[in-house]
Coordinates of C-alpha atoms and ligand atoms in Angstrom, one line a residue:
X1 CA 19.3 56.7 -32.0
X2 CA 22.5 55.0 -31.7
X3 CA 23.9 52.1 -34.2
X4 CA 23.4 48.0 -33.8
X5 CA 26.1 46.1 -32.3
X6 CA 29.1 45.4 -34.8
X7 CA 32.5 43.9 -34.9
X8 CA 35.5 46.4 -35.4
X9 CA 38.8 45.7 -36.9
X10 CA 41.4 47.3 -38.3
X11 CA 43.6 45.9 -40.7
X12 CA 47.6 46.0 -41.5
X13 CA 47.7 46.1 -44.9
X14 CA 46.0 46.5 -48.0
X15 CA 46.0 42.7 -48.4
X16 CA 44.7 41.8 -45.3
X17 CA 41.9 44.2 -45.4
X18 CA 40.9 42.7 -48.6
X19 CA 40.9 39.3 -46.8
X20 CA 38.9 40.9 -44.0
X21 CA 36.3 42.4 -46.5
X22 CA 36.2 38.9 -48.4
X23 CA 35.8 36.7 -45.6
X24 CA 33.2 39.0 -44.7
X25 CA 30.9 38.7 -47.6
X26 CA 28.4 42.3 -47.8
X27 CA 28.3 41.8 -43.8
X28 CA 31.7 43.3 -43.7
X29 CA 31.8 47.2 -44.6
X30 CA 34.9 49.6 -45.1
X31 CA 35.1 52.8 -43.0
X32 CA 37.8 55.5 -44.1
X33 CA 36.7 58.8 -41.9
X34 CA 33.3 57.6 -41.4
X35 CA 31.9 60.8 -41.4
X36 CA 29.0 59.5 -44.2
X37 CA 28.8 55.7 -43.0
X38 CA 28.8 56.5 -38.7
X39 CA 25.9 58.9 -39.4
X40 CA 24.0 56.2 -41.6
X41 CA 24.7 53.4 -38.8
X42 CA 23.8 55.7 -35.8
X43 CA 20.8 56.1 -37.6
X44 CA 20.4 52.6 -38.9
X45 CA 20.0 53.3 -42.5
X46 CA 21.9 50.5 -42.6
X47 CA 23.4 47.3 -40.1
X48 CA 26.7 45.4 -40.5
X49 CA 28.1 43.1 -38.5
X50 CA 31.6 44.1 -39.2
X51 CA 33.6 47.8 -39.8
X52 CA 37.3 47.0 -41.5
X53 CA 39.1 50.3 -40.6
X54 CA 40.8 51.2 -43.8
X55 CA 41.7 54.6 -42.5
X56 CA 45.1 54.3 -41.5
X57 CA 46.7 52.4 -44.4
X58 CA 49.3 54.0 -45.8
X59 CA 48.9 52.2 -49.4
X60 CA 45.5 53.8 -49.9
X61 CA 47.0 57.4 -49.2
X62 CA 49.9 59.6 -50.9
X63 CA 49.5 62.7 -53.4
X64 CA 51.9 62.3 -56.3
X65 CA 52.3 63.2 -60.0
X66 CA 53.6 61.2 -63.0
X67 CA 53.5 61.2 -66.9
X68 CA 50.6 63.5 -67.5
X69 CA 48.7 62.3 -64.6
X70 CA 47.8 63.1 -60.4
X71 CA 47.1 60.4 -58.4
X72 CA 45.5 60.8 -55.2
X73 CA 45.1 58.0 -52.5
X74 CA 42.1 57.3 -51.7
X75 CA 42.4 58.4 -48.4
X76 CA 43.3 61.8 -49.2
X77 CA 41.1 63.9 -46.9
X78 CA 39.1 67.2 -48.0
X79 CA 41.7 69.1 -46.2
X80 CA 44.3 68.0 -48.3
X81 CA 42.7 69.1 -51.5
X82 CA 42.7 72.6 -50.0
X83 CA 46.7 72.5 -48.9
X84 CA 48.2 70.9 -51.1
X85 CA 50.2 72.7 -54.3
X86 CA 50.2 69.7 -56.6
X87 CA 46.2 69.8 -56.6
X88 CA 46.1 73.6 -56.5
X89 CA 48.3 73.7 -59.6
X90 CA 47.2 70.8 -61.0
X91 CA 43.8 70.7 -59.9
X92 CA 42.1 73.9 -59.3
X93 CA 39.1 72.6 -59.6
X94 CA 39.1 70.2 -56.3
X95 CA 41.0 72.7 -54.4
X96 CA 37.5 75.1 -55.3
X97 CA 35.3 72.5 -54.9
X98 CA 36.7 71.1 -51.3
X99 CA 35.9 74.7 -49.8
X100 CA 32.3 73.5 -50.1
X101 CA 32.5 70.5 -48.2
X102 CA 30.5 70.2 -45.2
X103 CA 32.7 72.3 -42.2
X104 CA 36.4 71.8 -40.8
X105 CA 35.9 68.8 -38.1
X106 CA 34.1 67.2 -41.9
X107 CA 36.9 68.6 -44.2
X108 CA 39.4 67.4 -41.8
X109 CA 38.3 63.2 -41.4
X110 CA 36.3 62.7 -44.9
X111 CA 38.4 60.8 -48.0
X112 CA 38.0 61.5 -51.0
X113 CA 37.5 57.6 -51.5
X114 CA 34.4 58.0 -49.2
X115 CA 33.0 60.6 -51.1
X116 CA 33.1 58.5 -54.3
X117 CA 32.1 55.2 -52.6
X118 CA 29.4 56.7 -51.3
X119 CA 28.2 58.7 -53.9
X120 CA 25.8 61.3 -53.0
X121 CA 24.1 63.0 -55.8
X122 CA 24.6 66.4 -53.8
X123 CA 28.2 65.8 -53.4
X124 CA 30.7 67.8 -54.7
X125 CA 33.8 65.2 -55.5
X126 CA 32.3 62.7 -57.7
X127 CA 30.6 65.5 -60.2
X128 CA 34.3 67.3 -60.3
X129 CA 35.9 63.3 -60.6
X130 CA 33.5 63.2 -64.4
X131 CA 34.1 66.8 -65.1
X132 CA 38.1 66.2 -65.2
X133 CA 38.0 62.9 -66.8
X134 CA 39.3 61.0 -63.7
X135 CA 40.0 57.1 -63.5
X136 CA 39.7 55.2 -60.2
X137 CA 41.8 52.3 -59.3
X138 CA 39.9 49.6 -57.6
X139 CA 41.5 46.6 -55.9
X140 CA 40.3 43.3 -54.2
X141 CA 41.9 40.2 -53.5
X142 CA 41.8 39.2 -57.3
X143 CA 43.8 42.3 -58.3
X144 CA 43.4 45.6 -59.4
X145 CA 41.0 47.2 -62.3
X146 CA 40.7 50.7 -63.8
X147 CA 37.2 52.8 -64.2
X148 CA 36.6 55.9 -65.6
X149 CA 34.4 57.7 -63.3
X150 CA 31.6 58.8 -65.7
X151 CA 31.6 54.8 -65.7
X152 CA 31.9 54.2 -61.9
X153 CA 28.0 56.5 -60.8
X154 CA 25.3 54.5 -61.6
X155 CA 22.7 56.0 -59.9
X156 CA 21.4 57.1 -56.7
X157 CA 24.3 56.3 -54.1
X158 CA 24.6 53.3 -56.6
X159 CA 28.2 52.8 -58.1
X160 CA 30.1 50.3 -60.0
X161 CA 31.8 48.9 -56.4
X162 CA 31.8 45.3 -56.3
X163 CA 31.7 43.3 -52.9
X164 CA 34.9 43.4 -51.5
X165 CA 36.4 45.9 -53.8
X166 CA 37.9 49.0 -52.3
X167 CA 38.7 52.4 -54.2
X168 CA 42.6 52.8 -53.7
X169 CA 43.4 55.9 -55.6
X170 CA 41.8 57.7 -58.5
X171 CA 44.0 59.2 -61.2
X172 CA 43.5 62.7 -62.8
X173 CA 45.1 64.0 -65.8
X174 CA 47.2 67.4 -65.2
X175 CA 45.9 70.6 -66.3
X176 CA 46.7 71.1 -70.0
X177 CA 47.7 74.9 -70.9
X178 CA 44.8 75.7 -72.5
X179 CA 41.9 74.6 -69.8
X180 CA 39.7 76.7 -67.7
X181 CA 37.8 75.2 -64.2
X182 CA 34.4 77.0 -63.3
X183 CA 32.5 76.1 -59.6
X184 CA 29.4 76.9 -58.3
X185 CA 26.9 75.8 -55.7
X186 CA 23.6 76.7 -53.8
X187 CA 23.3 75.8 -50.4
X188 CA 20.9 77.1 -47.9
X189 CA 23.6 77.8 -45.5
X190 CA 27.5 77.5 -46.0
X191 CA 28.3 73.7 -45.9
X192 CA 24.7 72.5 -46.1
X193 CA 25.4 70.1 -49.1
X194 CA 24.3 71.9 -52.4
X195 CA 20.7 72.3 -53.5
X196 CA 22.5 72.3 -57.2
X197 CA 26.0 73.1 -58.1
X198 CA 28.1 72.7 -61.4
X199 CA 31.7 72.0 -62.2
X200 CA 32.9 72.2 -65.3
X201 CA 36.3 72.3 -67.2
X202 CA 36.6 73.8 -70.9
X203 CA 39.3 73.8 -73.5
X204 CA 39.9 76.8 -75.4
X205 CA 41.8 79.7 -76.8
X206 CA 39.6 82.8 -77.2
X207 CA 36.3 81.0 -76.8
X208 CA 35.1 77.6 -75.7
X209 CA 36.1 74.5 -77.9
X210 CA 34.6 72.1 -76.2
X211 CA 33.2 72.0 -72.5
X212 CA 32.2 69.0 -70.2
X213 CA 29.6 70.4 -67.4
X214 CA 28.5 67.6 -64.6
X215 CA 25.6 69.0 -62.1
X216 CA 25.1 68.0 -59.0
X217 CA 22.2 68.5 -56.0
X218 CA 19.8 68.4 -59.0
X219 CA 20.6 65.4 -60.6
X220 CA 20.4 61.9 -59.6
X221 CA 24.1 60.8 -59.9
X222 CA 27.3 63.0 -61.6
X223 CA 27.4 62.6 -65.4
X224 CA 28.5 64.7 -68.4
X225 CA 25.6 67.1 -69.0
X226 CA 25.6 66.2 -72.9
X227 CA 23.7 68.9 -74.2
X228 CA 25.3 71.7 -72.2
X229 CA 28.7 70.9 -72.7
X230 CA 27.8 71.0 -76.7
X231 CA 25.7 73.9 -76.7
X232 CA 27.8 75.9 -75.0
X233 CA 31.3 75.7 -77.6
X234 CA 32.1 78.5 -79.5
X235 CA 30.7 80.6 -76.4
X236 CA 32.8 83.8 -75.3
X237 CA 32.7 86.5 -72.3
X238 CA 30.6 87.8 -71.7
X239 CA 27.7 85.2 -71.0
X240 CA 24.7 87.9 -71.4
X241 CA 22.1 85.2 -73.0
X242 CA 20.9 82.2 -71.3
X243 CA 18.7 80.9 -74.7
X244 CA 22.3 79.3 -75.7
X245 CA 21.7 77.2 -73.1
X246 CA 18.3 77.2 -71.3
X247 CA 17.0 74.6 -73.4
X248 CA 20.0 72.3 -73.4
X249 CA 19.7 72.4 -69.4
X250 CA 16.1 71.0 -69.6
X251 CA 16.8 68.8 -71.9
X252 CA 19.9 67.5 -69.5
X253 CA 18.1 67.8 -66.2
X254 CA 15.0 65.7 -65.1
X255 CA 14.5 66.9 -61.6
X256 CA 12.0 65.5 -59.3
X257 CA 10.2 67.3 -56.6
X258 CA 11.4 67.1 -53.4
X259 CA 10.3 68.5 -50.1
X260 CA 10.6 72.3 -49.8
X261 CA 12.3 72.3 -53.2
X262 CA 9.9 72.0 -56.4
X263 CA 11.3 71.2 -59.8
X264 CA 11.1 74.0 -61.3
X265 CA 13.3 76.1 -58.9
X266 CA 16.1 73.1 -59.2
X267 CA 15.6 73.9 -62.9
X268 CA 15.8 77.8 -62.4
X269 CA 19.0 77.6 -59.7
X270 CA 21.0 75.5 -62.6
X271 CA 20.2 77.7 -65.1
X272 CA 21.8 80.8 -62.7
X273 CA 24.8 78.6 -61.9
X274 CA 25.5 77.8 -65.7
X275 CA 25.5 81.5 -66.3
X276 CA 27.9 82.0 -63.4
X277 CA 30.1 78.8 -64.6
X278 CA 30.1 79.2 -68.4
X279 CA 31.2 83.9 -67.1
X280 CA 34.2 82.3 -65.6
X281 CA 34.8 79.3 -68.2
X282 CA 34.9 82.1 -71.3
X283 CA 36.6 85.2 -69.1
X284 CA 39.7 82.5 -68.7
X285 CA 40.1 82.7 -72.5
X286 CA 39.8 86.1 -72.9
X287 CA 42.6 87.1 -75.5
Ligands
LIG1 C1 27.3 67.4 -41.2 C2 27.9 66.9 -42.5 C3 28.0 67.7 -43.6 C4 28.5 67.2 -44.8 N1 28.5 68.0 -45.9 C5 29.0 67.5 -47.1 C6 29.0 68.3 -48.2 O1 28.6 69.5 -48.2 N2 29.5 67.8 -49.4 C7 30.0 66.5 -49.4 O2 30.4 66.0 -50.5 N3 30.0 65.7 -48.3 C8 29.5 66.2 -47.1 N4 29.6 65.4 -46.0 C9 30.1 64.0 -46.2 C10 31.6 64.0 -46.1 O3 32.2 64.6 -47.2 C11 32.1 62.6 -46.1 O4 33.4 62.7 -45.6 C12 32.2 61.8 -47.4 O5 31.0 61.8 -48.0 C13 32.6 60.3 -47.1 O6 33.9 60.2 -46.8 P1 34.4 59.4 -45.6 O7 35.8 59.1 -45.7 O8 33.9 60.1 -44.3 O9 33.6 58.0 -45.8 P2 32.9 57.0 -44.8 O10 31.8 57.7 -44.0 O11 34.0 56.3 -44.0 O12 32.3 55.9 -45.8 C14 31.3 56.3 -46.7 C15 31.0 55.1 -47.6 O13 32.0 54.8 -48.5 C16 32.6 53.5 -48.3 N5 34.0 53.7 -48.4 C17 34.8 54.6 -47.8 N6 36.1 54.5 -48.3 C18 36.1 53.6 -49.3 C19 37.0 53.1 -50.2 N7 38.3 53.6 -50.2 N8 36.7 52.1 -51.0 C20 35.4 51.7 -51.1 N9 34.4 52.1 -50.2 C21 34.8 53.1 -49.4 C22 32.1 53.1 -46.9 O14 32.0 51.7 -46.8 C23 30.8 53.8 -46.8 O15 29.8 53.0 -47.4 C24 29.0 65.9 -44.8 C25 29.0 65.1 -43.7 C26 28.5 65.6 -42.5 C27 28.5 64.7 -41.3

């Protein structure tokens, strides 16, 4: 199948584009690398009358780090999380979770602001975005406000977005000393996206203090898995017992039935990947 007719354009600034996307009322529709929303049009999941090119502006790119924080553009591609050392010092966990993401050609076009925009439950950016506490900047032609991203997912490819906004950079705080990252996903094949997955970040000396755990591929949009993340401090290597958590993960996770995949396997492959997560987690505070 092949898209409806639209209008392309691609703005010179930052300001312009958010004229563009204003004047163009929800007819009008951002593309960074397109390589979620050319997929939807070709197969006409959806039909706008005009694609604003944000793709090349260099406001909404840039990798930098100030007073306690990493900002990354919003058009920081998946590639980038792999190469650059600010995010691999800083942010170990992107740089684990990026390796995941689709295959190169994907790795190479795809934002990070796409990912989050479009908000896939089985994507991997938006669960790591909650897991590290992250804060998006979005901007419009009335200015710019600040979100915290276990605010921004709503629901099911349903975020906090308002027409004409555009994500231009989301803000991370640097690793403290005392942190560990654990990632895991399921996928039928290598860059399939994830029939469930977990990223998590703990604090801790020789055990877990405290834990946030966000699940994704099994879930209907990234949040803090509450009762994980509480049942799971005090916890130290090795991980040998899944009661500590088993119950917690049912009590977090409310999968439906979908095609080829029932419930209770979704239920079953996140309780393997907490065990995996949680081995790695405690083994990084291993006195
Ligand atoms: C074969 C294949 C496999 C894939 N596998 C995976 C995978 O395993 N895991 C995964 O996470 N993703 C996967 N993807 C998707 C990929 O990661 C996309 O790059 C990403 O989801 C969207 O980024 P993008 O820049 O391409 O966004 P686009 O496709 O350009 O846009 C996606 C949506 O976000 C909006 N948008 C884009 N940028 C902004 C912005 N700055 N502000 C506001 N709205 C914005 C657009 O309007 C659109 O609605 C796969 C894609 C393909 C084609």
């Amino acid at each position: 199948m092949k898209a409806r007719n639209f209008r392309y354009i691609k703005p010179v600034s930052l300001q312009h584009a958010y004229r563009i996307l204003e004047e163009g009322g929800g007819d009008a529709i951002p593309v960074a690398g397109g390589q979620s929303l050319m997929a939807g049009l070709n197969m006409r999941l959806s039909a706008p009358s005009l694609l604003v090119d944000i793709g090349d502006l260099q406001e909404l790119g840039g990798v930098s780090q100030q007073n306690g924080h990493v900002r990354l553009g919003a058009l920081t591609r998946h590639r980038e999380l792999l190469g650059s050392d600010i995010v691999r010092k800083e942010l170990p966990l992107l740089a684990q979770a990026a390796t995941h993401i689709g295959h190169v050609a994907i790795r190479n076009r795809g934002t990070l602001g796409g990912s989050l925009a479009y908000a896939d439950p089985a994507a991997e950016l938006p669960a790591c975005a909650v897991a590290l506490g992250a804060t998006l900047v979005l901007g419009s032609s009335a200015g710019e406000r600040e979100v915290k991203a276990e605010d921004f997912f709503k629901g099911l490819f349903e975020t906090d977005l308002r027409p004409g906004e555009l994500i231009v950079a989301v803000n991370f705080p640097a690793r403290q000393p005392n942190m560990s990252v654990g990632f895991a996903e399921l996928s039928r094949r290598h860059g399939d996206f994830a029939l469930a997955g977990l990223a998590a970040v703990a604090i801790g000396h020789s055990a877990i203090d405290s834990a946030r755990l966000v699940y994704f591929g099994c879930v209907d949009h990234a949040k803090v898995a509450r009762s994980v993340s509480a049942a799971v401090a005090g916890l130290r290597a090795p991980v040998t017992d899944n009661t500590v958590f088993e119950k917690a993960v049912r009590e977090d996770l409310d999968p439906d039935d979908t095609p080829g995949l029932r419930a209770s396997t979704k239920l079953h492959l996140a309780t393997v990947l907490t065990r995996r997560v949680l081995t790695t987690l405690s083994e990084g505070f291993q006195p």
